[in-house]
Short mmCIF file of C-alpha atoms in Angstrom, two decimals:
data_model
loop_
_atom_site.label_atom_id
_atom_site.label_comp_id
_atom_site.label_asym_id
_atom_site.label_seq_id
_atom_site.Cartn_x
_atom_site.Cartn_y
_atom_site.Cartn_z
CA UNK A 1 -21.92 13.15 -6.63
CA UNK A 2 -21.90 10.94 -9.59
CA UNK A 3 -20.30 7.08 -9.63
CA UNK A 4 -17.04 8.17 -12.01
CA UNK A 5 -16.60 11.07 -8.78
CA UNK A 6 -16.18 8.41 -6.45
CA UNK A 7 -14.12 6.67 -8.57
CA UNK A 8 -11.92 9.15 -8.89
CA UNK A 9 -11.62 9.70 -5.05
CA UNK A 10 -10.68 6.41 -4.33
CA UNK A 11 -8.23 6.01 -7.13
CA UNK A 12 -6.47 9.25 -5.40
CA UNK A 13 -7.11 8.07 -2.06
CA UNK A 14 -5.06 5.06 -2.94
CA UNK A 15 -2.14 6.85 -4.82
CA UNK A 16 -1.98 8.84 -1.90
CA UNK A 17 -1.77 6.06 0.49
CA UNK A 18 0.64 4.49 -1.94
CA UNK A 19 3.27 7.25 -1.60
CA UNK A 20 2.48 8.18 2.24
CA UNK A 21 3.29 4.76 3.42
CA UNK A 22 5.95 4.11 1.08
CA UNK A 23 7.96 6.45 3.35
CA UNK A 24 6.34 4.87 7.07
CA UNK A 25 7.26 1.95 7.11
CA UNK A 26 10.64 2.11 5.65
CA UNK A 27 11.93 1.03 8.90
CA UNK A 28 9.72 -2.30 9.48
CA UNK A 29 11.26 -5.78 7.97
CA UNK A 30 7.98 -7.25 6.63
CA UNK A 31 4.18 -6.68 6.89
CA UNK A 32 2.94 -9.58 8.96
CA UNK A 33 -0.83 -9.67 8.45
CA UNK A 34 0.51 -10.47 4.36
CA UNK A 35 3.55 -13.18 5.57
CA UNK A 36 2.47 -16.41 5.03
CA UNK A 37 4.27 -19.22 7.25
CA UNK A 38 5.13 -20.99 3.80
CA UNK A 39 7.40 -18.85 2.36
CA UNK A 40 9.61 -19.24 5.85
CA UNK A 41 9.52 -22.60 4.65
CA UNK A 42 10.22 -22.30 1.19
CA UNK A 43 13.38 -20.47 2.41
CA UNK A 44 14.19 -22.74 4.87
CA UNK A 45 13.71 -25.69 2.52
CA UNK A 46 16.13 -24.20 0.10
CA UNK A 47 18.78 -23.39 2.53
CA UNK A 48 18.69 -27.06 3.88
CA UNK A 49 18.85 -28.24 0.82
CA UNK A 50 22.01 -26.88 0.18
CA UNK A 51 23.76 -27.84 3.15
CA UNK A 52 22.52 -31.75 2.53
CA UNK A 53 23.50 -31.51 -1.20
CA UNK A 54 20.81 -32.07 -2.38
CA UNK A 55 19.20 -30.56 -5.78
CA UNK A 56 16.63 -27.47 -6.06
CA UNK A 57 14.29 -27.34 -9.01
CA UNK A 58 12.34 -24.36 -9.66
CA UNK A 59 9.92 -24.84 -13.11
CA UNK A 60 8.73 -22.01 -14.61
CA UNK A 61 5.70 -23.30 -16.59
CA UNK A 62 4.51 -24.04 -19.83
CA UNK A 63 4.03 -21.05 -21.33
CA UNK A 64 5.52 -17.16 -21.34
CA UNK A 65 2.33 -15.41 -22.62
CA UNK A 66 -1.55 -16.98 -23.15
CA UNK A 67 -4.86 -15.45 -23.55
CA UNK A 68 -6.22 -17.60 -20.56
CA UNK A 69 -3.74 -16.44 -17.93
CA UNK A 70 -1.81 -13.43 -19.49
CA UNK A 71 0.61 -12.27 -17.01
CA UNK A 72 1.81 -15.62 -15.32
CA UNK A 73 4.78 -16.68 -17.57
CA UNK A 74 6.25 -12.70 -16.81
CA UNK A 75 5.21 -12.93 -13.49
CA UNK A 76 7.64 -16.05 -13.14
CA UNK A 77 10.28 -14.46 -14.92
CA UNK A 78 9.98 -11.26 -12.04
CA UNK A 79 10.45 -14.17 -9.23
CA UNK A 80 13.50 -16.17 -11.28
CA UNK A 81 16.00 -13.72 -9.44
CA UNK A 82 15.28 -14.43 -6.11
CA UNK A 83 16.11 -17.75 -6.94
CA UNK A 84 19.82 -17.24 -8.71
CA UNK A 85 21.76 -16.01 -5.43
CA UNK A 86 25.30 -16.85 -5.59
CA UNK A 87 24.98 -19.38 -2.75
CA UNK A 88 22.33 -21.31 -4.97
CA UNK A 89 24.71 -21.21 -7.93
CA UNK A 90 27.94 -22.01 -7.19
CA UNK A 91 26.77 -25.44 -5.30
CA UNK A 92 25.69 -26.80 -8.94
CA UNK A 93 22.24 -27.93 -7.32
CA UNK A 94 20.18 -25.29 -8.66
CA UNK A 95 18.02 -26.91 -12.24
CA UNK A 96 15.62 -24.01 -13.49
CA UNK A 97 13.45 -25.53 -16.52
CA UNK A 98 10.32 -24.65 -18.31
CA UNK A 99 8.12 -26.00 -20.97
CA UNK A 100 8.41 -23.29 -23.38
CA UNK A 101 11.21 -22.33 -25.55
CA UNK A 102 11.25 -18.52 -25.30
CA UNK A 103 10.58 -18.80 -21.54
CA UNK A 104 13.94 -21.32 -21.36
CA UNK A 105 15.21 -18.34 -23.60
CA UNK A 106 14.49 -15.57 -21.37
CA UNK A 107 15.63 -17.58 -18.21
CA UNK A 108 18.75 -18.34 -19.86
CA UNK A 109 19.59 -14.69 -20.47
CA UNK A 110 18.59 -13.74 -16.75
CA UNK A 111 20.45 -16.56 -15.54
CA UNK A 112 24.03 -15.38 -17.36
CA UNK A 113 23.18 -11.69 -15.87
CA UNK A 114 23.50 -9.92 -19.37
CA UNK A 115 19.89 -9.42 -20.35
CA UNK A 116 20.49 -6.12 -21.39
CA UNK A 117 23.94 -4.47 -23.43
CA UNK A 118 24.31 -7.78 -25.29
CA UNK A 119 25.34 -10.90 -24.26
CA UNK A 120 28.93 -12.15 -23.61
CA UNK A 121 29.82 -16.05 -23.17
CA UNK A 122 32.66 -14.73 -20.86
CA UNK A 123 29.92 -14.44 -18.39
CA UNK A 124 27.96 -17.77 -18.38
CA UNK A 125 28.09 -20.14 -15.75
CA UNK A 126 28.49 -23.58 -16.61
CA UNK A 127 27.18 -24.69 -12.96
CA UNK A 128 23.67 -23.52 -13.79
CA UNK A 129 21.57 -23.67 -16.87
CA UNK A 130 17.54 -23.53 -18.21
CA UNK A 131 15.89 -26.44 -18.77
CA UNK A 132 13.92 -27.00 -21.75
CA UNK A 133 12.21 -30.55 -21.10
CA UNK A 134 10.01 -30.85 -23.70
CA UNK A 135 7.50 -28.48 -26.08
CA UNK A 136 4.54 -29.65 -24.48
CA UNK A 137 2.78 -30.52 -21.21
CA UNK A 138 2.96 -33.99 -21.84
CA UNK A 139 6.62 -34.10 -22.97
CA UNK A 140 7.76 -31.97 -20.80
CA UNK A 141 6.21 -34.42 -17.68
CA UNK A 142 7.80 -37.07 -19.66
CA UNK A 143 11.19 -35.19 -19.45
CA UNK A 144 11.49 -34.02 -16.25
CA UNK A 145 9.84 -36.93 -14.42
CA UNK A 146 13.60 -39.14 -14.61
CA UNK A 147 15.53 -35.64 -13.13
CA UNK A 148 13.09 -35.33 -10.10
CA UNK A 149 13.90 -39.85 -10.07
CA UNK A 150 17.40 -39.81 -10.03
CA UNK A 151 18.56 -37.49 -7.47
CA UNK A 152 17.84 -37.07 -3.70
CA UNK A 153 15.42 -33.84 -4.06
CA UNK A 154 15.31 -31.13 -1.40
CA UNK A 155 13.14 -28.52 -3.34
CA UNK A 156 10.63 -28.17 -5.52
CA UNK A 157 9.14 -24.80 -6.52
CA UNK A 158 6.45 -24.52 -9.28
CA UNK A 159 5.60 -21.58 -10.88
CA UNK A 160 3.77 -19.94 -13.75
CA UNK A 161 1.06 -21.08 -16.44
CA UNK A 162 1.02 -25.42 -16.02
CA UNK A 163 -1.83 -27.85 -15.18
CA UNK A 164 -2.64 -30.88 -13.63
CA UNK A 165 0.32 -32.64 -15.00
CA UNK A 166 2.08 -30.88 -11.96
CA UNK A 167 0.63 -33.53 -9.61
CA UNK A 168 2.43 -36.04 -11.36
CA UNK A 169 5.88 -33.77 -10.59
CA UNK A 170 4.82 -33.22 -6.81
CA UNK A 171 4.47 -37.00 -6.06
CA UNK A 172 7.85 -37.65 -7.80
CA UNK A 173 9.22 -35.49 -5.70
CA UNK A 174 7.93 -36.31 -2.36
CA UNK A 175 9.07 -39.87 -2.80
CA UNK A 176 12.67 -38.38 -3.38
CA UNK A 177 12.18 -36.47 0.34
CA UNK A 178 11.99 -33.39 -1.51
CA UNK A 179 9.75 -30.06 0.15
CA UNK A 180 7.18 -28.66 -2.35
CA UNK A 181 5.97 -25.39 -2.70
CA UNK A 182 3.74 -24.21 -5.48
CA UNK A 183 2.10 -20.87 -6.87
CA UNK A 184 -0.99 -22.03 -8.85
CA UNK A 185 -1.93 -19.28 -11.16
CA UNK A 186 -4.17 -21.41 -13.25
CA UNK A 187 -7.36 -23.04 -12.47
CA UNK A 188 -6.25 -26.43 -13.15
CA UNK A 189 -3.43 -26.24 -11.11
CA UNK A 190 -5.33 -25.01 -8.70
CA UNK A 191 -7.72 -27.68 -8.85
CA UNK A 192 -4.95 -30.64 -8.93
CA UNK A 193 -2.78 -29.59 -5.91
CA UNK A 194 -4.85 -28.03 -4.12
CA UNK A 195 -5.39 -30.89 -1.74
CA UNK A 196 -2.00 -32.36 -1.89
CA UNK A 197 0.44 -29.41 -1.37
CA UNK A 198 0.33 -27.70 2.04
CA UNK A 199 2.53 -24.90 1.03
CA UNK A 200 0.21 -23.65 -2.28
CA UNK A 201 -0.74 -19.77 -3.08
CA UNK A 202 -3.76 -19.50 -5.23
CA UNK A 203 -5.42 -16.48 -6.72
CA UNK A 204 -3.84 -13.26 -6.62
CA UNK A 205 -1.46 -14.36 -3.46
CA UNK A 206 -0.04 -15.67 -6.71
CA UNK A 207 1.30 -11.98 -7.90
CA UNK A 208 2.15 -11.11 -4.28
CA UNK A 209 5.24 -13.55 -4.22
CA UNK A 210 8.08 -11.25 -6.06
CA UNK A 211 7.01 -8.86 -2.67
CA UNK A 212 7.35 -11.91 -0.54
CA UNK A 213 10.47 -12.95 -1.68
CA UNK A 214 11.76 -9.48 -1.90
CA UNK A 215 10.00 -7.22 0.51
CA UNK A 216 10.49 -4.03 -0.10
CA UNK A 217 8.96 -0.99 1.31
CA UNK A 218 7.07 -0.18 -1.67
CA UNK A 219 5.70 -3.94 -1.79
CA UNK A 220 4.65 -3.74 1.89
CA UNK A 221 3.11 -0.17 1.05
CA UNK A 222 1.31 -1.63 -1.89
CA UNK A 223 -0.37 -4.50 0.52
CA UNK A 224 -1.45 -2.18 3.49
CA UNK A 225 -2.64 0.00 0.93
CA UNK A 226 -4.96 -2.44 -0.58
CA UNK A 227 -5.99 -3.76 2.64
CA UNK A 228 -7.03 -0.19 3.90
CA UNK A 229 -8.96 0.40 0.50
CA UNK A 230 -10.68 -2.93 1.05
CA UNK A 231 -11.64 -1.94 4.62
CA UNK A 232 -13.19 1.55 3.21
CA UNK A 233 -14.91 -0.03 0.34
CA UNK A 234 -16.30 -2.67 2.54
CA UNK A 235 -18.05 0.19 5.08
CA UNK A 236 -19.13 1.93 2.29
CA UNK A 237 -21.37 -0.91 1.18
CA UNK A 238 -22.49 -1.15 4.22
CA UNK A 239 -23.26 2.11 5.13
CA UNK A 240 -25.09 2.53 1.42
CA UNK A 241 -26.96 -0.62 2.25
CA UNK A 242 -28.27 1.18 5.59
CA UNK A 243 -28.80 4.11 3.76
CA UNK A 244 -30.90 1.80 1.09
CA UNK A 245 -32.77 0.18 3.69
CA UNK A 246 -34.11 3.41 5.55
CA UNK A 247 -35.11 4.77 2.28
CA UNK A 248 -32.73 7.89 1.92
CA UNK A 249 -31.38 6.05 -0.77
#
């Protein structure tokens, strides 16, 4: 039994999972052991907000693709839907910006509904639009700071590749009463809200949130699968660690 053998089993072991559970829990709402209290309250946040009239910003970082972090800017592209329900577009409190211009792009085009077969103007909705704030970090901060000032704020939601700048946005908009919830994909982020915002996912919780917001059955599969894989791989350490320390291995 050689290393790329075992490999192999456990790569099948988890397609197989993958597929098998797919089907099983069809009938279950969400996986608890992977529900985290904060997105309840990211939803619940969001709804209030709209009853109180008051606005909902969602940013979607500073950049759509960098060497550091690849992944985050689509990541936050694959969570902008969740967010553009017609209840949170035809209030007009719904702002979606980001600090990059073919992010802004990309959001636009989602946010009109004709990303693909063209675009049509007939379609756009005036009561919503992306954001673009500024080119940089710095400008954008210097942007958005005066729209999280001069409205009562009753959600903030951060998302994507941005850095410690985003304190700056998270005190503004506590002081306006607003809720904050944050996904820090970067390690600056990480390292700047990471005692300030209660409601923060770190890591690769990060990638889990288009399966929180959306939980599908093949999201929840995905999730138990990985947890049951991390169970086996854990007991096979330790049973080769055994096997190590009696000297079979």
């Amino acid at each position: 039994m050689t290393w790329s053998f075992i490999g192999w089993v456990i790569i099948g072991l988890s397609a197989g999972l993958l597929f098998g559970l797919s089907f099983l829990i069809k009938d279950f709402d969400i996986y608890q052991i992977r529900w985290p209290a904060m997105i309840s309250r990211l939803i619940a946040s969001r709804a209030s907000a709209i009853e109180q009239g008051k606005k909902r910003q969602v940013v979607l970082g500073h950049q759509l693709w960098s060497h550091t972090y690849p992944g985050l800017g689509l990541h936050t592209l694959s969570v902008l839907p969740d967010f553009l329900d017609p209840e949170s577009v035809v209030d007009g409190g719904q702002s979606v910006s980001g600090g990059d211009g073919s992010l802004v792009v990309f959001a636009r085009q989602m946010i009109t509904g004709r990303y693909r077969d063209g675009f049509s103007l007939a379609l756009q909705d005036a009561s919503l639009e992306s954001k673009l704030y500024g080119p940089t970090p710095l400008s954008f901060t210097a942007g958005f700071l005066p729209e999280l000032g001069m409205d009562p704020q009753g959600s903030l939601a951060l998302f994507g590749d941005y850095g410690p700048e985003a304190a700056l946005w998270v005190e503004a908009a506590r002081t306006r009463h607003g809720r904050v919830f944050a996904a820090a994909g970067s390690i600056d982020s990480q390292a700047s809200l990471f005692m300030t915002v209660p409601d923060l996912l770190i890591g690769e919780e990060v990638y889990m949130l288009p399966g929180l917001l959306s939980p599908t059955s093949k999201n929840r599969a995905g999730w138990l699968t990985e947890d049951f894989v991390r169970i086996i791989l854990i007991l096979m350490i330790v049973f080769g660690a055994i096997l190590k320390m009696v000297g079979v291995l």
